[in-house]
Amino acid sequence: MGLVNQVFADEDFETEVTTYVGGFEKMSKSAIALTKTLLYQIDGMSFGAALETGMDVNVIARLTEDCQKGIATS
C-alpha cells in the first residue's frame, strides 16, 4: 500500500531516523512543495494532460530562488 518506506532496527532507531530525516534538510523546500502539488493535480488526468502540467511545473520550478541557487553552486 506504500504506507511504509523505511524500517529501522530498534538498537539503531534514533541514529538512523536522525540520519534519514537529515537528508530532507538538504532538499529544496519549493521543489518538494511543487512536486507534491503536481502529484495531486495530475491524479485522474490523461497522460498527455499530465505531461503538459508537469512541463509547466518544471518551468515554474526553474524560476524559484532554490533552483537558481542550486544552478549557481553547480
mmCIF file with all atom_site columns, N, CA and C in Angstrom, residues 33-69:
data_model
loop_
_atom_site.group_PDB
_atom_site.id
_atom_site.type_symbol
_atom_site.label_atom_id
_atom_site.label_alt_id
_atom_site.label_comp_id
_atom_site.label_asym_id
_atom_site.label_entity_id
_atom_site.label_seq_id
_atom_site.pdbx_PDB_ins_code
_atom_site.Cartn_x
_atom_site.Cartn_y
_atom_site.Cartn_z
_atom_site.occupancy
_atom_site.B_iso_or_equiv
_atom_site.pdbx_formal_charge
_atom_site.auth_seq_id
_atom_site.auth_comp_id
_atom_site.auth_asym_id
_atom_site.auth_atom_id
_atom_site.pdbx_PDB_model_num
ATOM 1   N N  . ALA A 1 33 ? 7.439  21.003 -2.444  1.00 0.00 ? 33 ALA A N  1
ATOM 2   C CA . ALA A 1 33 ? 6.067  21.519 -2.456  1.00 0.00 ? 33 ALA A CA 1
ATOM 3   C C  . ALA A 1 33 ? 5.472  21.454 -3.859  1.00 0.00 ? 33 ALA A C  1
ATOM 4   N N  . LEU A 1 34 ? 6.254  21.855 -4.865  1.00 0.00 ? 34 LEU A N  1
ATOM 5   C CA . LEU A 1 34 ? 5.767  21.810 -6.248  1.00 0.00 ? 34 LEU A CA 1
ATOM 6   C C  . LEU A 1 34 ? 5.506  20.377 -6.699  1.00 0.00 ? 34 LEU A C  1
ATOM 7   N N  . THR A 1 35 ? 6.370  19.462 -6.317  1.00 0.00 ? 35 THR A N  1
ATOM 8   C CA . THR A 1 35 ? 6.198  18.059 -6.693  1.00 0.00 ? 35 THR A CA 1
ATOM 9   C C  . THR A 1 35 ? 4.944  17.479 -6.059  1.00 0.00 ? 35 THR A C  1
ATOM 10  N N  . LYS A 1 36 ? 4.738  17.753 -4.781  1.00 0.00 ? 36 LYS A N  1
ATOM 11  C CA . LYS A 1 36 ? 3.533  17.252 -4.104  1.00 0.00 ? 36 LYS A CA 1
ATOM 12  C C  . LYS A 1 36 ? 2.271  17.812 -4.765  1.00 0.00 ? 36 LYS A C  1
ATOM 13  N N  . THR A 1 37 ? 2.287  19.105 -5.055  1.00 0.00 ? 37 THR A N  1
ATOM 14  C CA . THR A 1 37 ? 1.139  19.724 -5.714  1.00 0.00 ? 37 THR A CA 1
ATOM 15  C C  . THR A 1 37 ? 0.906  19.103 -7.085  1.00 0.00 ? 37 THR A C  1
ATOM 16  N N  . LEU A 1 38 ? 1.978  18.886 -7.823  1.00 0.00 ? 38 LEU A N  1
ATOM 17  C CA . LEU A 1 38 ? 1.870  18.276 -9.142  1.00 0.00 ? 38 LEU A CA 1
ATOM 18  C C  . LEU A 1 38 ? 1.239  16.883 -9.060  1.00 0.00 ? 38 LEU A C  1
ATOM 19  N N  . LEU A 1 39 ? 1.684  16.091 -8.109  1.00 0.00 ? 39 LEU A N  1
ATOM 20  C CA . LEU A 1 39 ? 1.142  14.741 -7.983  1.00 0.00 ? 39 LEU A CA 1
ATOM 21  C C  . LEU A 1 39 ? -0.358 14.762 -7.702  1.00 0.00 ? 39 LEU A C  1
ATOM 22  N N  . TYR A 1 40 ? -0.803 15.711 -6.888  1.00 0.00 ? 40 TYR A N  1
ATOM 23  C CA . TYR A 1 40 ? -2.241 15.839 -6.637  1.00 0.00 ? 40 TYR A CA 1
ATOM 24  C C  . TYR A 1 40 ? -2.975 16.335 -7.879  1.00 0.00 ? 40 TYR A C  1
ATOM 25  N N  . GLN A 1 41 ? -2.371 17.266 -8.627  1.00 0.00 ? 41 GLN A N  1
ATOM 26  C CA . GLN A 1 41 ? -3.010 17.830 -9.811  1.00 0.00 ? 41 GLN A CA 1
ATOM 27  C C  . GLN A 1 41 ? -3.207 16.796 -10.918 1.00 0.00 ? 41 GLN A C  1
ATOM 28  N N  . ILE A 1 42 ? -2.228 15.935 -11.126 1.00 0.00 ? 42 ILE A N  1
ATOM 29  C CA . ILE A 1 42 ? -2.293 15.027 -12.273 1.00 0.00 ? 42 ILE A CA 1
ATOM 30  C C  . ILE A 1 42 ? -3.141 13.786 -12.025 1.00 0.00 ? 42 ILE A C  1
ATOM 31  N N  . ASP A 1 43 ? -3.557 13.599 -10.786 1.00 0.00 ? 43 ASP A N  1
ATOM 32  C CA . ASP A 1 43 ? -4.398 12.442 -10.474 1.00 0.00 ? 43 ASP A CA 1
ATOM 33  C C  . ASP A 1 43 ? -5.674 12.506 -11.312 1.00 0.00 ? 43 ASP A C  1
ATOM 34  N N  . GLY A 1 44 ? -5.884 11.516 -12.117 1.00 0.00 ? 44 GLY A N  1
ATOM 35  C CA . GLY A 1 44 ? -7.081 11.443 -12.948 1.00 0.00 ? 44 GLY A CA 1
ATOM 36  C C  . GLY A 1 44 ? -6.945 12.097 -14.315 1.00 0.00 ? 44 GLY A C  1
ATOM 37  N N  . MET A 1 45 ? -5.830 12.758 -14.580 1.00 0.00 ? 45 MET A N  1
ATOM 38  C CA . MET A 1 45 ? -5.618 13.379 -15.894 1.00 0.00 ? 45 MET A CA 1
ATOM 39  C C  . MET A 1 45 ? -5.202 12.332 -16.912 1.00 0.00 ? 45 MET A C  1
ATOM 40  N N  . SER A 1 46 ? -5.413 12.649 -18.168 1.00 0.00 ? 46 SER A N  1
ATOM 41  C CA . SER A 1 46 ? -4.875 11.800 -19.230 1.00 0.00 ? 46 SER A CA 1
ATOM 42  C C  . SER A 1 46 ? -3.352 11.940 -19.213 1.00 0.00 ? 46 SER A C  1
ATOM 43  N N  . PHE A 1 47 ? -2.676 11.003 -19.854 1.00 0.00 ? 47 PHE A N  1
ATOM 44  C CA . PHE A 1 47 ? -1.216 11.045 -19.879 1.00 0.00 ? 47 PHE A CA 1
ATOM 45  C C  . PHE A 1 47 ? -0.723 12.349 -20.489 1.00 0.00 ? 47 PHE A C  1
ATOM 46  N N  . GLY A 1 48 ? -1.311 12.752 -21.606 1.00 0.00 ? 48 GLY A N  1
ATOM 47  C CA . GLY A 1 48 ? -0.889 13.966 -22.295 1.00 0.00 ? 48 GLY A CA 1
ATOM 48  C C  . GLY A 1 48 ? -1.080 15.208 -21.445 1.00 0.00 ? 48 GLY A C  1
ATOM 49  N N  . ALA A 1 49 ? -2.234 15.307 -20.802 1.00 0.00 ? 49 ALA A N  1
ATOM 50  C CA . ALA A 1 49 ? -2.514 16.467 -19.945 1.00 0.00 ? 49 ALA A CA 1
ATOM 51  C C  . ALA A 1 49 ? -1.557 16.488 -18.749 1.00 0.00 ? 49 ALA A C  1
ATOM 52  N N  . ALA A 1 50 ? -1.300 15.328 -18.169 1.00 0.00 ? 50 ALA A N  1
ATOM 53  C CA . ALA A 1 50 ? -0.378 15.240 -17.037 1.00 0.00 ? 50 ALA A CA 1
ATOM 54  C C  . ALA A 1 50 ? 1.029  15.645 -17.459 1.00 0.00 ? 50 ALA A C  1
ATOM 55  N N  . LEU A 1 51 ? 1.429  15.226 -18.637 1.00 0.00 ? 51 LEU A N  1
ATOM 56  C CA . LEU A 1 51 ? 2.755  15.574 -19.148 1.00 0.00 ? 51 LEU A CA 1
ATOM 57  C C  . LEU A 1 51 ? 2.870  17.085 -19.353 1.00 0.00 ? 51 LEU A C  1
ATOM 58  N N  . GLU A 1 52 ? 1.845  17.691 -19.922 1.00 0.00 ? 52 GLU A N  1
ATOM 59  C CA . GLU A 1 52 ? 1.859  19.146 -20.112 1.00 0.00 ? 52 GLU A CA 1
ATOM 60  C C  . GLU A 1 52 ? 1.888  19.879 -18.778 1.00 0.00 ? 52 GLU A C  1
ATOM 61  N N  . THR A 1 53 ? 1.125  19.407 -17.814 1.00 0.00 ? 53 THR A N  1
ATOM 62  C CA . THR A 1 53 ? 1.124  20.015 -16.486 1.00 0.00 ? 53 THR A CA 1
ATOM 63  C C  . THR A 1 53 ? 2.504  19.884 -15.847 1.00 0.00 ? 53 THR A C  1
ATOM 64  N N  . GLY A 1 54 ? 3.128  18.728 -16.002 1.00 0.00 ? 54 GLY A N  1
ATOM 65  C CA . GLY A 1 54 ? 4.481  18.525 -15.486 1.00 0.00 ? 54 GLY A CA 1
ATOM 66  C C  . GLY A 1 54 ? 5.484  19.472 -16.119 1.00 0.00 ? 54 GLY A C  1
ATOM 67  N N  . MET A 1 55 ? 5.343  19.704 -17.412 1.00 0.00 ? 55 MET A N  1
ATOM 68  C CA . MET A 1 55 ? 6.240  20.646 -18.089 1.00 0.00 ? 55 MET A CA 1
ATOM 69  C C  . MET A 1 55 ? 6.044  22.059 -17.554 1.00 0.00 ? 55 MET A C  1
ATOM 70  N N  . ASP A 1 56 ? 4.791  22.442 -17.322 1.00 0.00 ? 56 ASP A N  1
ATOM 71  C CA . ASP A 1 56 ? 4.504  23.772 -16.773 1.00 0.00 ? 56 ASP A CA 1
ATOM 72  C C  . ASP A 1 56 ? 5.112  23.935 -15.384 1.00 0.00 ? 56 ASP A C  1
ATOM 73  N N  . VAL A 1 57 ? 4.969  22.919 -14.560 1.00 0.00 ? 57 VAL A N  1
ATOM 74  C CA . VAL A 1 57 ? 5.524  22.977 -13.205 1.00 0.00 ? 57 VAL A CA 1
ATOM 75  C C  . VAL A 1 57 ? 7.056  23.016 -13.260 1.00 0.00 ? 57 VAL A C  1
ATOM 76  N N  . ASN A 1 58 ? 7.646  22.339 -14.223 1.00 0.00 ? 58 ASN A N  1
ATOM 77  C CA . ASN A 1 58 ? 9.096  22.372 -14.387 1.00 0.00 ? 58 ASN A CA 1
ATOM 78  C C  . ASN A 1 58 ? 9.571  23.789 -14.678 1.00 0.00 ? 58 ASN A C  1
ATOM 79  N N  . VAL A 1 59 ? 8.836  24.503 -15.507 1.00 0.00 ? 59 VAL A N  1
ATOM 80  C CA . VAL A 1 59 ? 9.191  25.893 -15.805 1.00 0.00 ? 59 VAL A CA 1
ATOM 81  C C  . VAL A 1 59 ? 9.114  26.729 -14.527 1.00 0.00 ? 59 VAL A C  1
ATOM 82  N N  . ILE A 1 60 ? 8.041  26.551 -13.774 1.00 0.00 ? 60 ILE A N  1
ATOM 83  C CA . ILE A 1 60 ? 7.874  27.294 -12.516 1.00 0.00 ? 60 ILE A CA 1
ATOM 84  C C  . ILE A 1 60 ? 9.015  26.965 -11.554 1.00 0.00 ? 60 ILE A C  1
ATOM 85  N N  . ALA A 1 61 ? 9.347  25.681 -11.458 1.00 0.00 ? 61 ALA A N  1
ATOM 86  C CA . ALA A 1 61 ? 10.415 25.250 -10.547 1.00 0.00 ? 61 ALA A CA 1
ATOM 87  C C  . ALA A 1 61 ? 11.747 25.899 -10.895 1.00 0.00 ? 61 ALA A C  1
ATOM 88  N N  . ARG A 1 62 ? 12.025 26.023 -12.176 1.00 0.00 ? 62 ARG A N  1
ATOM 89  C CA . ARG A 1 62 ? 13.302 26.597 -12.598 1.00 0.00 ? 62 ARG A CA 1
ATOM 90  C C  . ARG A 1 62 ? 13.396 28.101 -12.319 1.00 0.00 ? 62 ARG A C  1
ATOM 91  N N  . LEU A 1 63 ? 12.258 28.730 -12.047 1.00 0.00 ? 63 LEU A N  1
ATOM 92  C CA . LEU A 1 63 ? 12.241 30.154 -11.726 1.00 0.00 ? 63 LEU A CA 1
ATOM 93  C C  . LEU A 1 63 ? 12.355 30.431 -10.226 1.00 0.00 ? 63 LEU A C  1
ATOM 94  N N  . THR A 1 64 ? 12.338 29.379 -9.409  1.00 0.00 ? 64 THR A N  1
ATOM 95  C CA . THR A 1 64 ? 12.401 29.578 -7.965  1.00 0.00 ? 64 THR A CA 1
ATOM 96  C C  . THR A 1 64 ? 13.812 29.952 -7.521  1.00 0.00 ? 64 THR A C  1
ATOM 97  N N  . GLU A 1 65 ? 13.873 30.604 -6.393  1.00 0.00 ? 65 GLU A N  1
ATOM 98  C CA . GLU A 1 65 ? 15.166 31.000 -5.820  1.00 0.00 ? 65 GLU A CA 1
ATOM 99  C C  . GLU A 1 65 ? 16.006 29.764 -5.489  1.00 0.00 ? 65 GLU A C  1
ATOM 100 N N  . ASP A 1 66 ? 15.357 28.711 -4.964  1.00 0.00 ? 66 ASP A N  1
ATOM 101 C CA . ASP A 1 66 ? 16.080 27.457 -4.638  1.00 0.00 ? 66 ASP A CA 1
ATOM 102 C C  . ASP A 1 66 ? 16.794 26.916 -5.870  1.00 0.00 ? 66 ASP A C  1
ATOM 103 N N  . CYS A 1 67 ? 16.084 26.872 -6.978  1.00 0.00 ? 67 CYS A N  1
ATOM 104 C CA . CYS A 1 67 ? 16.673 26.329 -8.210  1.00 0.00 ? 67 CYS A CA 1
ATOM 105 C C  . CYS A 1 67 ? 17.818 27.211 -8.683  1.00 0.00 ? 67 CYS A C  1
ATOM 106 N N  . GLN A 1 68 ? 17.608 28.507 -8.662  1.00 0.00 ? 68 GLN A N  1
ATOM 107 C CA . GLN A 1 68 ? 18.651 29.429 -9.107  1.00 0.00 ? 68 GLN A CA 1
ATOM 108 C C  . GLN A 1 68 ? 19.923 29.294 -8.262  1.00 0.00 ? 68 GLN A C  1
ATOM 109 N N  . LYS A 1 69 ? 19.745 29.125 -6.950  1.00 0.00 ? 69 LYS A N  1
ATOM 110 C CA . LYS A 1 69 ? 20.897 28.920 -6.064  1.00 0.00 ? 69 LYS A CA 1
ATOM 111 C C  . LYS A 1 69 ? 21.588 27.609 -6.392  1.00 0.00 ? 69 LYS A C  1
#
